[in-house]
Amino acid sequence: MSEHDFELEPRLESQTGPALEPGERLIESFSGNLTTYVKEHVLLAALGSVLMSGILIYMGNPHAWTGVVGAVAAIAVRGVYVAREQVGFTWYLTNRRLIGPGGRSILLGNIAKVNTIFSAAQVVTATGDKYMMKYQADTKATQAAINRARGA
C-alpha cells in the first residue's frame, strides 16, 4: 500500500485540479479566504482570553492576565502553523458533482442540504455524511451556488 492510502486528512501539496469527465464542466471553485481565516482566529483568541481569565479568577489566581497571554499565544501559534493548508484547499463545483480536497467527490443528486456555520459551508449528503468548506469569504454565496447547481 502506498503512503496515500493511509492519509486521514488531505494534504495541500497533494491537491491537484479536478479531472473532469466527458461532458462535465466546471461552474465555480471555492477556496479558503485568508482575511476570513484571520478574523475567525482573532475571535477565537478573544473568546479564549475571556474564558481562561475567567477560570483563573474563579480559581483565585492573582495573575488572571496570564489567561489572555496563553490563549492569544496558543491561537496565534495554531493559526500560523496551519494557515497555508487550511486556506489553500479548493473545492470545485461542476454541473455533476462537488469535488473536494483529497479526491472527495459528491454527486449533486446526493447533496441533501448545504448549511452555513460561521465561515464554513457544510455540505450534508443524503446518507448523512458531512463535509466542511472552511473559511469561505461569503458562506451564503457558496451555499447559493451549490444549491443552484443541484437545482434546489
mmCIF file with all atom_site columns, C-alpha atoms in Angstrom, residues 6-150:
data_model
loop_
_atom_site.group_PDB
_atom_site.id
_atom_site.type_symbol
_atom_site.label_atom_id
_atom_site.label_alt_id
_atom_site.label_comp_id
_atom_site.label_asym_id
_atom_site.label_entity_id
_atom_site.label_seq_id
_atom_site.pdbx_PDB_ins_code
_atom_site.Cartn_x
_atom_site.Cartn_y
_atom_site.Cartn_z
_atom_site.occupancy
_atom_site.B_iso_or_equiv
_atom_site.pdbx_formal_charge
_atom_site.auth_seq_id
_atom_site.auth_comp_id
_atom_site.auth_asym_id
_atom_site.auth_atom_id
_atom_site.pdbx_PDB_model_num
ATOM 1   C CA . PHE A 1 6   ? -3.175  5.937  4.914   1.00 0.00 ? 6   PHE A CA 1
ATOM 2   C CA . GLU A 1 7   ? -3.889  9.660  4.552   1.00 0.00 ? 7   GLU A CA 1
ATOM 3   C CA . LEU A 1 8   ? -6.521  10.647 7.110   1.00 0.00 ? 8   LEU A CA 1
ATOM 4   C CA . GLU A 1 9   ? -6.647  14.298 6.085   1.00 0.00 ? 9   GLU A CA 1
ATOM 5   C CA . PRO A 1 10  ? -5.879  15.654 2.635   1.00 0.00 ? 10  PRO A CA 1
ATOM 6   C CA . ARG A 1 11  ? -2.566  17.461 2.252   1.00 0.00 ? 11  ARG A CA 1
ATOM 7   C CA . LEU A 1 12  ? -2.261  20.733 0.367   1.00 0.00 ? 12  LEU A CA 1
ATOM 8   C CA . GLU A 1 13  ? 0.776   19.564 -1.555  1.00 0.00 ? 13  GLU A CA 1
ATOM 9   C CA . SER A 1 14  ? -1.158  16.564 -2.922  1.00 0.00 ? 14  SER A CA 1
ATOM 10  C CA . GLN A 1 15  ? -4.061  18.686 -4.195  1.00 0.00 ? 15  GLN A CA 1
ATOM 11  C CA . THR A 1 16  ? -4.456  18.914 -7.947  1.00 0.00 ? 16  THR A CA 1
ATOM 12  C CA . GLY A 1 17  ? -7.148  20.360 -10.162 1.00 0.00 ? 17  GLY A CA 1
ATOM 13  C CA . PRO A 1 18  ? -10.156 18.166 -10.854 1.00 0.00 ? 18  PRO A CA 1
ATOM 14  C CA . ALA A 1 19  ? -10.124 15.555 -13.591 1.00 0.00 ? 19  ALA A CA 1
ATOM 15  C CA . LEU A 1 20  ? -13.379 16.272 -15.374 1.00 0.00 ? 20  LEU A CA 1
ATOM 16  C CA . GLU A 1 21  ? -15.376 13.574 -17.113 1.00 0.00 ? 21  GLU A CA 1
ATOM 17  C CA . PRO A 1 22  ? -16.552 13.977 -20.740 1.00 0.00 ? 22  PRO A CA 1
ATOM 18  C CA . GLY A 1 23  ? -19.385 16.498 -20.842 1.00 0.00 ? 23  GLY A CA 1
ATOM 19  C CA . GLU A 1 24  ? -18.650 17.756 -17.327 1.00 0.00 ? 24  GLU A CA 1
ATOM 20  C CA . ARG A 1 25  ? -17.915 21.456 -16.962 1.00 0.00 ? 25  ARG A CA 1
ATOM 21  C CA . LEU A 1 26  ? -16.506 23.500 -14.118 1.00 0.00 ? 26  LEU A CA 1
ATOM 22  C CA . ILE A 1 27  ? -19.004 26.018 -12.745 1.00 0.00 ? 27  ILE A CA 1
ATOM 23  C CA . GLU A 1 28  ? -17.098 27.547 -9.836  1.00 0.00 ? 28  GLU A CA 1
ATOM 24  C CA . SER A 1 29  ? -14.290 26.915 -7.373  1.00 0.00 ? 29  SER A CA 1
ATOM 25  C CA . PHE A 1 30  ? -14.217 27.733 -3.665  1.00 0.00 ? 30  PHE A CA 1
ATOM 26  C CA . SER A 1 31  ? -11.008 28.324 -1.717  1.00 0.00 ? 31  SER A CA 1
ATOM 27  C CA . GLY A 1 32  ? -10.493 29.467 1.844   1.00 0.00 ? 32  GLY A CA 1
ATOM 28  C CA . ASN A 1 33  ? -10.166 33.214 2.346   1.00 0.00 ? 33  ASN A CA 1
ATOM 29  C CA . LEU A 1 34  ? -7.159  34.485 4.329   1.00 0.00 ? 34  LEU A CA 1
ATOM 30  C CA . THR A 1 35  ? -8.979  37.545 5.710   1.00 0.00 ? 35  THR A CA 1
ATOM 31  C CA . THR A 1 36  ? -11.832 35.349 6.951   1.00 0.00 ? 36  THR A CA 1
ATOM 32  C CA . TYR A 1 37  ? -9.302  32.939 8.464   1.00 0.00 ? 37  TYR A CA 1
ATOM 33  C CA . VAL A 1 38  ? -7.553  35.734 10.380  1.00 0.00 ? 38  VAL A CA 1
ATOM 34  C CA . LYS A 1 39  ? -10.858 37.248 11.595  1.00 0.00 ? 39  LYS A CA 1
ATOM 35  C CA . GLU A 1 40  ? -12.023 33.868 12.874  1.00 0.00 ? 40  GLU A CA 1
ATOM 36  C CA . HIS A 1 41  ? -8.752  33.310 14.744  1.00 0.00 ? 41  HIS A CA 1
ATOM 37  C CA . VAL A 1 42  ? -8.903  36.783 16.317  1.00 0.00 ? 42  VAL A CA 1
ATOM 38  C CA . LEU A 1 43  ? -12.421 35.955 17.521  1.00 0.00 ? 43  LEU A CA 1
ATOM 39  C CA . LEU A 1 44  ? -11.218 32.601 18.911  1.00 0.00 ? 44  LEU A CA 1
ATOM 40  C CA . ALA A 1 45  ? -8.339  34.328 20.705  1.00 0.00 ? 45  ALA A CA 1
ATOM 41  C CA . ALA A 1 46  ? -10.712 36.880 22.255  1.00 0.00 ? 46  ALA A CA 1
ATOM 42  C CA . LEU A 1 47  ? -13.151 34.200 23.422  1.00 0.00 ? 47  LEU A CA 1
ATOM 43  C CA . GLY A 1 48  ? -10.308 32.053 24.736  1.00 0.00 ? 48  GLY A CA 1
ATOM 44  C CA . SER A 1 49  ? -8.868  35.034 26.627  1.00 0.00 ? 49  SER A CA 1
ATOM 45  C CA . VAL A 1 50  ? -12.146 35.749 28.370  1.00 0.00 ? 50  VAL A CA 1
ATOM 46  C CA . LEU A 1 51  ? -12.730 32.091 29.187  1.00 0.00 ? 51  LEU A CA 1
ATOM 47  C CA . MET A 1 52  ? -9.234  31.385 30.505  1.00 0.00 ? 52  MET A CA 1
ATOM 48  C CA . SER A 1 53  ? -9.051  34.606 32.535  1.00 0.00 ? 53  SER A CA 1
ATOM 49  C CA . GLY A 1 54  ? -12.478 33.818 33.993  1.00 0.00 ? 54  GLY A CA 1
ATOM 50  C CA . ILE A 1 55  ? -11.338 30.337 35.006  1.00 0.00 ? 55  ILE A CA 1
ATOM 51  C CA . LEU A 1 56  ? -8.177  31.729 36.619  1.00 0.00 ? 56  LEU A CA 1
ATOM 52  C CA . ILE A 1 57  ? -10.199 34.354 38.520  1.00 0.00 ? 57  ILE A CA 1
ATOM 53  C CA . TYR A 1 58  ? -12.653 31.669 39.674  1.00 0.00 ? 58  TYR A CA 1
ATOM 54  C CA . MET A 1 59  ? -9.732  29.551 40.903  1.00 0.00 ? 59  MET A CA 1
ATOM 55  C CA . GLY A 1 60  ? -8.411  32.536 42.865  1.00 0.00 ? 60  GLY A CA 1
ATOM 56  C CA . ASN A 1 61  ? -5.268  33.005 40.794  1.00 0.00 ? 61  ASN A CA 1
ATOM 57  C CA . PRO A 1 62  ? -3.919  36.551 41.324  1.00 0.00 ? 62  PRO A CA 1
ATOM 58  C CA . HIS A 1 63  ? -2.394  36.526 37.828  1.00 0.00 ? 63  HIS A CA 1
ATOM 59  C CA . ALA A 1 64  ? -5.537  36.196 35.712  1.00 0.00 ? 64  ALA A CA 1
ATOM 60  C CA . TRP A 1 65  ? -3.911  38.204 32.915  1.00 0.00 ? 65  TRP A CA 1
ATOM 61  C CA . THR A 1 66  ? -1.886  35.091 32.048  1.00 0.00 ? 66  THR A CA 1
ATOM 62  C CA . GLY A 1 67  ? -5.096  33.605 30.645  1.00 0.00 ? 67  GLY A CA 1
ATOM 63  C CA . VAL A 1 68  ? -5.105  36.310 27.988  1.00 0.00 ? 68  VAL A CA 1
ATOM 64  C CA . VAL A 1 69  ? -1.450  35.759 27.127  1.00 0.00 ? 69  VAL A CA 1
ATOM 65  C CA . GLY A 1 70  ? -1.837  31.979 26.994  1.00 0.00 ? 70  GLY A CA 1
ATOM 66  C CA . ALA A 1 71  ? -4.992  31.999 24.880  1.00 0.00 ? 71  ALA A CA 1
ATOM 67  C CA . VAL A 1 72  ? -3.660  34.530 22.384  1.00 0.00 ? 72  VAL A CA 1
ATOM 68  C CA . ALA A 1 73  ? -0.335  32.694 22.106  1.00 0.00 ? 73  ALA A CA 1
ATOM 69  C CA . ALA A 1 74  ? -1.991  29.302 21.621  1.00 0.00 ? 74  ALA A CA 1
ATOM 70  C CA . ILE A 1 75  ? -4.412  30.508 18.943  1.00 0.00 ? 75  ILE A CA 1
ATOM 71  C CA . ALA A 1 76  ? -1.684  32.517 17.178  1.00 0.00 ? 76  ALA A CA 1
ATOM 72  C CA . VAL A 1 77  ? 0.716   29.568 17.026  1.00 0.00 ? 77  VAL A CA 1
ATOM 73  C CA . ARG A 1 78  ? -2.011  27.245 15.775  1.00 0.00 ? 78  ARG A CA 1
ATOM 74  C CA . GLY A 1 79  ? -3.212  29.837 13.283  1.00 0.00 ? 79  GLY A CA 1
ATOM 75  C CA . VAL A 1 80  ? 0.219   30.430 11.782  1.00 0.00 ? 80  VAL A CA 1
ATOM 76  C CA . TYR A 1 81  ? 1.048   26.720 11.725  1.00 0.00 ? 81  TYR A CA 1
ATOM 77  C CA . VAL A 1 82  ? -1.988  25.600 9.699   1.00 0.00 ? 82  VAL A CA 1
ATOM 78  C CA . ALA A 1 83  ? -2.910  28.766 7.766   1.00 0.00 ? 83  ALA A CA 1
ATOM 79  C CA . ARG A 1 84  ? -1.353  27.824 4.433   1.00 0.00 ? 84  ARG A CA 1
ATOM 80  C CA . GLU A 1 85  ? -3.013  24.432 4.390   1.00 0.00 ? 85  GLU A CA 1
ATOM 81  C CA . GLN A 1 86  ? -6.455  25.457 5.648   1.00 0.00 ? 86  GLN A CA 1
ATOM 82  C CA . VAL A 1 87  ? -6.787  28.441 3.336   1.00 0.00 ? 87  VAL A CA 1
ATOM 83  C CA . GLY A 1 88  ? -5.237  26.627 0.375   1.00 0.00 ? 88  GLY A CA 1
ATOM 84  C CA . PHE A 1 89  ? -7.792  23.849 -0.012  1.00 0.00 ? 89  PHE A CA 1
ATOM 85  C CA . THR A 1 90  ? -10.039 24.292 -3.028  1.00 0.00 ? 90  THR A CA 1
ATOM 86  C CA . TRP A 1 91  ? -13.433 22.742 -3.747  1.00 0.00 ? 91  TRP A CA 1
ATOM 87  C CA . TYR A 1 92  ? -14.652 22.562 -7.357  1.00 0.00 ? 92  TYR A CA 1
ATOM 88  C CA . LEU A 1 93  ? -18.302 22.697 -8.371  1.00 0.00 ? 93  LEU A CA 1
ATOM 89  C CA . THR A 1 94  ? -19.191 21.149 -11.718 1.00 0.00 ? 94  THR A CA 1
ATOM 90  C CA . ASN A 1 95  ? -22.505 20.538 -13.437 1.00 0.00 ? 95  ASN A CA 1
ATOM 91  C CA . ARG A 1 96  ? -22.436 16.981 -11.987 1.00 0.00 ? 96  ARG A CA 1
ATOM 92  C CA . ARG A 1 97  ? -20.602 16.983 -8.660  1.00 0.00 ? 97  ARG A CA 1
ATOM 93  C CA . LEU A 1 98  ? -18.723 18.803 -5.940  1.00 0.00 ? 98  LEU A CA 1
ATOM 94  C CA . ILE A 1 99  ? -15.056 17.809 -5.889  1.00 0.00 ? 99  ILE A CA 1
ATOM 95  C CA . GLY A 1 100 ? -13.123 18.410 -2.695  1.00 0.00 ? 100 GLY A CA 1
ATOM 96  C CA . PRO A 1 101 ? -9.579  18.070 -1.409  1.00 0.00 ? 101 PRO A CA 1
ATOM 97  C CA . GLY A 1 102 ? -8.140  14.586 -1.325  1.00 0.00 ? 102 GLY A CA 1
ATOM 98  C CA . GLY A 1 103 ? -10.263 13.430 -4.244  1.00 0.00 ? 103 GLY A CA 1
ATOM 99  C CA . ARG A 1 104 ? -13.546 13.659 -2.363  1.00 0.00 ? 104 ARG A CA 1
ATOM 100 C CA . SER A 1 105 ? -16.395 13.710 -4.839  1.00 0.00 ? 105 SER A CA 1
ATOM 101 C CA . ILE A 1 106 ? -20.081 14.228 -4.082  1.00 0.00 ? 106 ILE A CA 1
ATOM 102 C CA . LEU A 1 107 ? -22.656 13.856 -6.833  1.00 0.00 ? 107 LEU A CA 1
ATOM 103 C CA . LEU A 1 108 ? -25.004 16.834 -6.842  1.00 0.00 ? 108 LEU A CA 1
ATOM 104 C CA . GLY A 1 109 ? -28.000 14.494 -6.559  1.00 0.00 ? 109 GLY A CA 1
ATOM 105 C CA . ASN A 1 110 ? -26.568 13.105 -3.311  1.00 0.00 ? 110 ASN A CA 1
ATOM 106 C CA . ILE A 1 111 ? -26.420 16.509 -1.600  1.00 0.00 ? 111 ILE A CA 1
ATOM 107 C CA . ALA A 1 112 ? -29.355 16.803 0.804   1.00 0.00 ? 112 ALA A CA 1
ATOM 108 C CA . LYS A 1 113 ? -28.619 20.337 2.021   1.00 0.00 ? 113 LYS A CA 1
ATOM 109 C CA . VAL A 1 114 ? -25.975 22.980 2.482   1.00 0.00 ? 114 VAL A CA 1
ATOM 110 C CA . ASN A 1 115 ? -25.747 24.719 5.866   1.00 0.00 ? 115 ASN A CA 1
ATOM 111 C CA . THR A 1 116 ? -23.728 27.755 6.863   1.00 0.00 ? 116 THR A CA 1
ATOM 112 C CA . ILE A 1 117 ? -21.823 27.678 10.145  1.00 0.00 ? 117 ILE A CA 1
ATOM 113 C CA . PHE A 1 118 ? -19.820 30.832 10.866  1.00 0.00 ? 118 PHE A CA 1
ATOM 114 C CA . SER A 1 119 ? -17.296 30.974 7.987   1.00 0.00 ? 119 SER A CA 1
ATOM 115 C CA . ALA A 1 120 ? -17.916 27.441 6.745   1.00 0.00 ? 120 ALA A CA 1
ATOM 116 C CA . ALA A 1 121 ? -20.370 25.904 4.340   1.00 0.00 ? 121 ALA A CA 1
ATOM 117 C CA . GLN A 1 122 ? -21.382 22.435 5.500   1.00 0.00 ? 122 GLN A CA 1
ATOM 118 C CA . VAL A 1 123 ? -22.447 20.033 2.753   1.00 0.00 ? 123 VAL A CA 1
ATOM 119 C CA . VAL A 1 124 ? -24.714 17.261 4.044   1.00 0.00 ? 124 VAL A CA 1
ATOM 120 C CA . THR A 1 125 ? -25.313 14.205 1.853   1.00 0.00 ? 125 THR A CA 1
ATOM 121 C CA . ALA A 1 126 ? -28.436 12.068 1.673   1.00 0.00 ? 126 ALA A CA 1
ATOM 122 C CA . THR A 1 127 ? -26.629 9.391  3.710   1.00 0.00 ? 127 THR A CA 1
ATOM 123 C CA . GLY A 1 128 ? -25.744 11.903 6.440   1.00 0.00 ? 128 GLY A CA 1
ATOM 124 C CA . ASP A 1 129 ? -22.067 12.440 5.596   1.00 0.00 ? 129 ASP A CA 1
ATOM 125 C CA . LYS A 1 130 ? -20.901 15.992 6.308   1.00 0.00 ? 130 LYS A CA 1
ATOM 126 C CA . TYR A 1 131 ? -18.159 17.976 4.581   1.00 0.00 ? 131 TYR A CA 1
ATOM 127 C CA . MET A 1 132 ? -16.896 21.387 5.685   1.00 0.00 ? 132 MET A CA 1
ATOM 128 C CA . MET A 1 133 ? -15.800 24.008 3.198   1.00 0.00 ? 133 MET A CA 1
ATOM 129 C CA . LYS A 1 134 ? -13.904 26.171 5.685   1.00 0.00 ? 134 LYS A CA 1
ATOM 130 C CA . TYR A 1 135 ? -13.088 29.890 5.751   1.00 0.00 ? 135 TYR A CA 1
ATOM 131 C CA . GLN A 1 136 ? -15.373 30.978 2.924   1.00 0.00 ? 136 GLN A CA 1
ATOM 132 C CA . ALA A 1 137 ? -15.431 34.734 2.297   1.00 0.00 ? 137 ALA A CA 1
ATOM 133 C CA . ASP A 1 138 ? -19.211 34.593 1.715   1.00 0.00 ? 138 ASP A CA 1
ATOM 134 C CA . THR A 1 139 ? -20.840 31.412 3.001   1.00 0.00 ? 139 THR A CA 1
ATOM 135 C CA . LYS A 1 140 ? -24.275 32.441 1.725   1.00 0.00 ? 140 LYS A CA 1
ATOM 136 C CA . ALA A 1 141 ? -22.889 32.820 -1.820  1.00 0.00 ? 141 ALA A CA 1
ATOM 137 C CA . THR A 1 142 ? -21.202 29.404 -1.557  1.00 0.00 ? 142 THR A CA 1
ATOM 138 C CA . GLN A 1 143 ? -24.452 27.878 -0.324  1.00 0.00 ? 143 GLN A CA 1
ATOM 139 C CA . ALA A 1 144 ? -26.453 29.553 -3.115  1.00 0.00 ? 144 ALA A CA 1
ATOM 140 C CA . ALA A 1 145 ? -24.040 28.421 -5.858  1.00 0.00 ? 145 ALA A CA 1
ATOM 141 C CA . ILE A 1 146 ? -24.205 24.787 -4.746  1.00 0.00 ? 146 ILE A CA 1
ATOM 142 C CA . ASN A 1 147 ? -27.989 24.920 -4.389  1.00 0.00 ? 147 ASN A CA 1
ATOM 143 C CA . ARG A 1 148 ? -28.334 26.434 -7.880  1.00 0.00 ? 148 ARG A CA 1
ATOM 144 C CA . ALA A 1 149 ? -26.120 23.715 -9.380  1.00 0.00 ? 149 ALA A CA 1
ATOM 145 C CA . ARG A 1 150 ? -28.131 20.943 -7.746  1.00 0.00 ? 150 ARG A CA 1
#
